Amino acid sequence: MNEKSKFIALKNYIPVGLPTENDFIAKEKEINFSDERNVLVENIWISVDPYMRARMTEKKNYKHPFIIGEPMEGAAIGIVKKTNSSKFNVGDYVLNNCGWRDKFTDSENNLKKITNSHFPLQSFLGPLGMNGHTAYIGLYKIGKLQKNQTVLVSSAGGSVGSLVCQIAKLNGCKVVASTGSDEKVDWLKNELKVDHAFNYKKTENLVLKLKELMPEGFDLYFDNVGGDFLEAAIFRMKNYGRIVICGRISQMNSTTSPQGLKNMAHVLVKRLTIKGFLIFDHEDDTNNFQRDMIKWLTNKEIVTKETIYEGIDNAPKAFVDLLNGKNIGKMLVKI
Ligand code: NDP
């Protein structure tokens, strides 16, 4: 008997501006179990991520655009319900790329079994998944994190940013964290113990604010947002400072063309290094990350928060709210 899958599709491309829930539609289709698609999975947790916004335009990016009317993709964790694969048993938990839907069939080759049962399942979409890996690689490999330096983090109350802050603190660094709500400021200060946190939405002059909070300037800036914040950070970098370009969320939904940086003279005179990276290039480099993150989580040296929306129908709202900063820590959908 064929099963039905409920999924979320894009109704139309969104070339500019913030997506709304009306840009998405819930649909159903039959899924077939076959020799090629030999595992049937029911999703339990679905990740919504800022990078998905880039796949909602027709523009070529590092991943192809989502197909209008078809299930969107993204990381998810599900449970195996039926299988004729020798690699999986019914009841196994699997990491997959078939998010935005309640169930699916896929080839055994596209699924990864989760064997570590010491952590909540959804951790493998957060600190033990792509977000944690991004924070770790971005700081150590790209940013060449050194002990006891000064570190600036934007979107610090989100999934990647909150991990970046904590890893930097574990290295004895002084951390200044920027975020978009007072609730997130409190969390960053009181629970994550950053040295300073501030609400950029209530800040008139970013350069002066950064100067007030860290008069000596920054050795490392972990940039999740781009735009004006990046320009302000460049003004406040120390000589030989490093800037890690991880994301550009302030520009993703902009309705105007991005402006160039007006202070490139500071990059030259201070001999700054500015380096972008995509975590997909580092999939073979996970051993140190897994070893350290497992240790930090086990010892509660790193703590996490999740913002959880219930049900596949709420996945578009979760995504739109993520872009509007309604999440603290990792935004997740529980099916
Ligand atoms: P977050 O959990 O940080 O959520 C996104 C946050 O962005 C929102 O909560 C909001 O927080 C903030 N934001 C939204 N609009 C703006 C704006 N105009 N200006 C400043 N901040 C804004 O998401 P993730 O942790 O998943 O991702 C963080 C960043 O890392 C993103 O830019 C993402 O694209 C990037 N990334 C990059 C990867 C790579 O391979 N290079 C891999 C994974 C993520 P606030 O309340 O602070 O406004």
Coordinates of C-alpha atoms and ligand atoms in Angstrom, one line a residue:
M1 CA 0.0 0.0 0.0
N2 CA 1.4 3.4 -0.9
E3 CA 1.8 6.0 1.8
K4 CA 1.1 9.7 1.6
S5 CA 3.6 12.4 2.5
K6 CA 2.6 15.9 3.6
F7 CA 5.2 18.5 2.5
I8 CA 5.8 22.2 2.2
A9 CA 6.5 23.7 -1.2
L10 CA 7.3 27.2 -2.5
K11 CA 4.4 28.8 -4.3
N12 CA 6.6 31.3 -6.1
Y13 CA 10.2 32.6 -6.1
I14 CA 10.9 35.5 -3.8
P15 CA 13.5 37.6 -5.5
V16 CA 13.8 40.3 -2.8
G17 CA 12.3 41.1 0.6
L18 CA 11.2 39.1 3.5
P19 CA 9.3 35.9 2.7
T20 CA 5.8 35.6 4.2
E21 CA 3.8 32.5 5.1
N22 CA 1.8 33.1 1.9
D23 CA 4.8 32.2 -0.2
F24 CA 4.5 28.6 0.9
I25 CA 1.9 25.9 0.5
A26 CA 1.3 22.5 2.2
K27 CA 0.6 19.7 -0.2
E28 CA 0.4 15.9 -0.3
K29 CA 1.7 13.3 -2.5
E30 CA 2.1 9.5 -2.7
I31 CA 5.5 8.1 -1.8
N32 CA 6.7 4.8 -3.2
F33 CA 8.7 2.2 -1.5
S34 CA 11.0 0.4 -4.1
D35 CA 14.4 -1.2 -4.6
E36 CA 15.9 2.3 -5.1
R37 CA 14.0 4.0 -2.4
N38 CA 14.3 1.2 0.1
V39 CA 13.9 3.1 3.4
L40 CA 10.7 4.7 4.6
V41 CA 11.3 7.4 7.2
E42 CA 9.0 9.5 9.4
N43 CA 10.6 12.8 10.3
I44 CA 10.6 13.9 13.9
W45 CA 12.7 17.1 13.8
I46 CA 13.1 19.5 10.9
S47 CA 15.7 22.3 10.7
V48 CA 15.0 25.7 9.2
D49 CA 18.1 27.6 8.3
P50 CA 18.9 31.1 6.9
Y51 CA 20.8 29.6 3.9
M52 CA 17.5 28.3 2.6
R53 CA 16.5 31.9 1.8
A54 CA 19.0 31.9 -1.0
R55 CA 17.3 28.9 -2.6
M56 CA 14.0 30.7 -2.8
T57 CA 15.2 32.9 -5.6
E58 CA 15.9 31.8 -9.2
K59 CA 19.5 33.0 -8.9
K60 CA 22.3 30.5 -9.1
N61 CA 23.9 30.0 -5.7
Y62 CA 26.1 27.2 -4.3
K63 CA 22.9 25.1 -4.2
H64 CA 20.3 25.1 -6.9
P65 CA 16.9 26.9 -6.3
F66 CA 14.0 25.0 -4.7
I67 CA 11.6 23.7 -7.4
I68 CA 8.2 25.5 -7.3
G69 CA 5.5 23.1 -6.1
E70 CA 7.9 20.3 -5.1
P71 CA 9.0 19.4 -1.5
M72 CA 11.8 21.7 -0.3
E73 CA 14.9 20.2 1.1
G74 CA 16.9 20.6 4.3
A75 CA 18.3 18.8 7.3
A76 CA 16.0 16.6 9.3
I77 CA 16.0 13.7 11.7
G78 CA 13.5 10.9 11.4
I79 CA 12.8 7.3 12.4
V80 CA 12.9 4.3 10.1
K81 CA 9.5 2.8 9.7
K82 CA 10.0 0.3 6.9
T83 CA 13.2 -1.0 5.3
N84 CA 14.7 -3.7 3.2
S85 CA 18.2 -2.3 3.5
S86 CA 20.8 -4.2 5.4
K87 CA 22.2 -1.0 6.7
F88 CA 19.1 0.1 8.7
N89 CA 16.6 -1.5 11.0
V90 CA 13.1 -0.3 11.8
G91 CA 13.4 2.1 14.8
D92 CA 16.8 3.5 13.7
Y93 CA 17.1 7.3 13.9
V94 CA 18.5 8.8 10.7
L95 CA 19.8 12.2 9.7
N96 CA 18.5 13.1 6.3
N97 CA 18.2 16.0 3.8
C98 CA 14.4 15.5 3.3
G99 CA 13.2 18.2 5.6
W100 CA 10.0 20.2 5.1
R101 CA 7.9 17.0 5.0
D102 CA 6.5 14.5 7.5
K103 CA 7.6 11.3 5.7
F104 CA 9.5 10.1 2.7
T105 CA 11.2 7.2 1.0
D106 CA 14.8 7.4 0.1
S107 CA 17.9 5.3 -0.8
E108 CA 19.9 4.0 2.1
N109 CA 22.9 5.9 0.6
N110 CA 21.3 9.2 1.5
L111 CA 20.7 8.5 5.1
K112 CA 23.1 8.6 8.1
K113 CA 22.3 6.6 11.2
I114 CA 22.5 8.4 14.6
T115 CA 24.2 6.1 16.9
N116 CA 25.1 8.3 19.9
S117 CA 22.1 8.2 22.3
H118 CA 23.6 10.4 25.0
F119 CA 22.2 13.6 23.7
P120 CA 18.7 14.7 22.7
L121 CA 18.0 13.7 19.1
Q122 CA 17.6 17.3 17.9
S123 CA 21.2 18.1 19.0
F124 CA 22.3 16.6 15.8
L125 CA 20.6 19.5 14.0
G126 CA 22.2 22.0 16.4
P127 CA 25.4 21.9 18.4
L128 CA 26.3 18.4 17.1
G129 CA 25.2 19.1 13.6
M130 CA 25.9 21.7 10.9
N131 CA 25.5 24.7 13.3
G132 CA 28.1 23.5 15.8
H133 CA 30.4 22.4 13.0
T134 CA 30.1 25.9 11.4
A135 CA 30.9 27.6 14.7
Y136 CA 33.9 25.3 15.3
I137 CA 35.4 25.4 11.8
G138 CA 34.7 29.1 11.4
L139 CA 36.5 30.0 14.7
Y140 CA 39.4 27.6 14.6
K141 CA 40.2 26.8 11.0
I142 CA 39.1 30.0 9.3
G143 CA 39.4 32.5 12.1
K144 CA 42.6 31.0 13.7
L145 CA 41.2 31.6 17.2
Q146 CA 43.8 32.2 19.8
K147 CA 43.5 32.2 23.5
N148 CA 42.8 35.4 25.5
Q149 CA 42.0 37.6 22.5
T150 CA 39.1 39.9 21.9
V151 CA 36.2 38.5 19.8
L152 CA 33.1 40.2 18.3
V153 CA 30.1 38.0 17.3
S154 CA 27.0 39.2 15.4
S155 CA 23.6 37.3 15.5
A156 CA 25.0 36.0 18.8
G157 CA 21.7 34.9 20.2
G158 CA 21.1 32.5 17.3
S159 CA 22.3 28.9 16.9
V160 CA 25.7 29.4 15.3
G161 CA 26.4 32.7 17.1
S162 CA 25.6 31.4 20.6
L163 CA 28.0 28.5 20.1
V164 CA 30.7 30.8 18.8
C165 CA 30.4 33.0 21.9
Q166 CA 30.8 30.0 24.2
I167 CA 33.8 28.4 22.3
A168 CA 35.6 31.8 22.4
K169 CA 34.9 32.1 26.1
L170 CA 36.3 28.5 26.7
N171 CA 39.5 29.9 25.1
G172 CA 39.8 32.7 27.6
C173 CA 38.7 35.3 25.1
K174 CA 36.8 38.5 25.9
V175 CA 33.6 38.4 23.9
V176 CA 31.2 41.1 22.7
A177 CA 27.9 39.8 21.4
S178 CA 25.4 41.6 19.3
T179 CA 21.8 40.5 19.0
G180 CA 18.3 41.9 18.2
S181 CA 16.3 41.6 21.4
D182 CA 16.7 42.4 25.1
E183 CA 15.7 38.8 26.0
K184 CA 18.6 37.5 24.0
V185 CA 20.9 40.1 25.5
D186 CA 20.0 38.8 29.0
W187 CA 20.6 35.2 27.9
L188 CA 24.0 36.0 26.5
K189 CA 25.0 37.9 29.6
N190 CA 23.5 35.9 32.3
E191 CA 23.8 32.3 31.0
L192 CA 26.4 32.3 28.4
K193 CA 28.6 34.7 30.4
V194 CA 29.8 36.9 27.5
D195 CA 31.7 40.0 28.6
H196 CA 29.3 42.4 26.9
A197 CA 26.0 41.9 25.0
F198 CA 24.0 44.6 23.3
N199 CA 20.8 45.1 21.2
Y200 CA 21.9 46.4 17.8
K201 CA 18.3 47.5 17.1
K202 CA 18.5 50.0 19.9
T203 CA 22.0 51.2 19.0
E204 CA 22.3 54.5 17.2
N205 CA 26.0 54.4 16.4
L206 CA 27.5 50.9 16.1
V207 CA 31.1 52.1 15.8
L208 CA 30.8 54.1 19.0
K209 CA 29.1 51.3 20.8
L210 CA 31.8 48.8 19.8
K211 CA 34.4 51.3 21.0
E212 CA 32.7 51.8 24.3
L213 CA 32.4 48.1 25.0
M214 CA 35.9 47.1 23.8
P215 CA 38.1 50.2 23.6
E216 CA 41.2 48.2 22.6
G217 CA 39.5 46.8 19.5
F218 CA 38.9 43.3 18.2
D219 CA 41.3 40.5 17.1
L220 CA 38.6 38.5 15.6
Y221 CA 35.1 39.3 14.2
F222 CA 32.8 36.4 13.5
D223 CA 30.4 37.9 10.9
N224 CA 26.9 36.4 10.6
V225 CA 25.2 39.5 9.2
G226 CA 27.3 41.5 6.7
G227 CA 26.2 45.0 5.7
D228 CA 26.5 48.0 8.0
F229 CA 27.6 45.8 11.0
L230 CA 30.6 44.5 9.0
E231 CA 31.6 48.0 8.1
A232 CA 31.4 49.1 11.8
A233 CA 33.4 46.1 12.9
I234 CA 36.2 46.9 10.3
F235 CA 36.5 50.3 11.9
R236 CA 37.1 48.7 15.3
M237 CA 39.5 45.8 14.3
K238 CA 43.0 45.8 15.7
N239 CA 46.0 45.6 13.4
Y240 CA 46.3 42.1 11.8
G241 CA 42.7 41.3 12.9
R242 CA 40.8 38.4 11.3
I243 CA 37.2 38.6 10.0
V244 CA 35.4 35.4 9.4
I245 CA 32.6 35.8 6.8
C246 CA 30.0 33.2 7.9
G247 CA 26.7 34.7 6.8
R248 CA 25.1 37.9 5.4
I249 CA 21.6 37.7 6.9
S250 CA 21.2 41.5 7.0
Q251 CA 21.4 41.6 3.2
M252 CA 19.4 38.4 2.3
N253 CA 16.0 40.1 2.4
S254 CA 17.1 43.6 1.5
T255 CA 14.9 45.3 -1.1
T256 CA 17.8 47.6 -2.2
S257 CA 21.1 46.6 -3.9
P258 CA 23.9 46.0 -1.4
Q259 CA 26.3 48.9 -1.0
G260 CA 30.1 48.3 -1.0
L261 CA 32.2 48.7 2.1
K262 CA 33.3 52.3 2.4
N263 CA 36.2 51.7 4.7
M264 CA 38.5 49.4 2.7
A265 CA 41.3 51.7 3.7
H266 CA 41.1 50.2 7.2
V267 CA 41.5 46.7 5.7
L268 CA 44.7 47.8 4.0
V269 CA 46.2 49.9 6.8
K270 CA 45.4 47.5 9.5
R271 CA 46.5 44.5 7.3
L272 CA 43.2 42.7 8.1
T273 CA 42.4 39.2 6.8
I274 CA 38.8 38.7 5.7
K275 CA 37.9 35.1 4.8
G276 CA 34.6 33.5 3.8
F277 CA 33.8 29.9 4.1
L278 CA 31.1 27.3 3.4
I279 CA 30.8 24.5 5.9
F280 CA 30.0 22.0 3.1
D281 CA 33.6 22.2 2.1
H282 CA 34.7 20.8 5.5
E283 CA 32.5 17.7 5.7
D284 CA 35.7 15.5 6.0
D285 CA 37.0 17.5 8.9
T286 CA 34.7 16.6 11.8
N287 CA 36.8 14.6 14.2
N288 CA 38.1 17.4 16.4
F289 CA 34.8 19.1 16.3
Q290 CA 32.9 16.0 17.4
R291 CA 35.4 15.2 20.1
D292 CA 35.4 18.7 21.6
M293 CA 31.7 19.4 21.3
I294 CA 30.7 16.1 22.9
K295 CA 33.1 16.9 25.8
W296 CA 31.7 20.5 26.2
L297 CA 28.1 19.4 26.1
T298 CA 28.7 16.5 28.5
N299 CA 30.5 18.8 31.0
K300 CA 27.9 21.5 30.4
E301 CA 30.6 23.8 29.4
I302 CA 28.4 24.7 26.5
V303 CA 24.7 25.1 26.9
T304 CA 22.0 25.5 24.2
K305 CA 18.5 26.8 23.8
E306 CA 15.9 25.8 21.2
T307 CA 12.9 27.6 19.8
I308 CA 10.4 24.9 18.8
Y309 CA 7.4 25.1 16.5
E310 CA 5.0 22.2 16.4
G311 CA 3.7 20.5 13.2
I312 CA 4.7 20.5 9.6
D313 CA 2.1 23.2 8.8
N314 CA 4.1 25.5 11.0
A315 CA 7.3 25.1 9.2
P316 CA 6.8 28.2 7.0
K317 CA 6.0 30.3 10.1
A318 CA 9.2 28.9 11.8
F319 CA 11.3 29.9 8.8
V320 CA 9.7 33.4 8.5
D321 CA 10.1 34.0 12.2
L322 CA 13.7 32.8 12.1
L323 CA 14.5 35.6 9.6
N324 CA 12.7 38.0 11.8
G325 CA 14.8 37.1 14.8
K326 CA 12.0 35.4 16.8
N327 CA 14.3 32.4 17.7
I328 CA 16.6 32.2 20.7
G329 CA 19.2 29.6 19.9
K330 CA 18.3 26.9 17.3
M331 CA 15.0 27.2 15.5
L332 CA 13.4 23.8 15.0
V333 CA 10.1 22.2 13.9
K334 CA 8.9 19.2 15.7
I335 CA 6.6 17.0 13.6
Ligands
NDP1 P1 20.3 32.2 13.7 O1 19.9 31.2 14.7 O2 21.4 33.1 14.0 O3 19.0 32.9 13.1 C1 19.1 34.0 12.3 C2 19.2 35.3 13.1 O4 19.6 36.3 12.2 C3 17.9 35.8 13.6 O5 17.5 35.2 14.8 C4 18.1 37.3 13.8 O6 18.6 37.5 15.1 C5 19.3 37.6 12.8 N1 18.9 38.6 11.8 C6 17.8 38.6 11.0 N2 17.8 39.7 10.2 C7 18.9 40.4 10.6 C8 19.4 41.7 10.2 N3 18.8 42.4 9.3 N4 20.5 42.1 10.8 C9 21.1 41.4 11.8 N5 20.7 40.2 12.2 C10 19.6 39.7 11.6 O7 20.8 31.4 12.3 P2 22.0 30.3 12.2 O8 22.7 30.2 13.5 O9 21.5 29.1 11.6 O10 22.9 31.1 11.2 C11 23.7 32.2 11.5 C12 24.4 32.7 10.3 O11 25.4 31.7 9.9 C13 23.5 33.0 9.1 O12 24.0 34.2 8.5 C14 23.7 31.8 8.3 O13 23.5 32.1 6.9 C15 25.2 31.5 8.5 N6 25.6 30.1 8.3 C16 26.7 30.0 7.4 C17 27.2 28.7 7.1 C18 28.3 28.6 6.3 O14 28.6 27.5 5.8 N7 29.1 29.7 6.0 C19 26.5 27.5 7.7 C20 25.4 27.8 8.6 C21 25.0 29.1 8.9 P3 18.6 39.0 15.8 O15 17.5 38.9 16.9 O16 20.0 39.1 16.3 O17 18.3 40.0 14.7

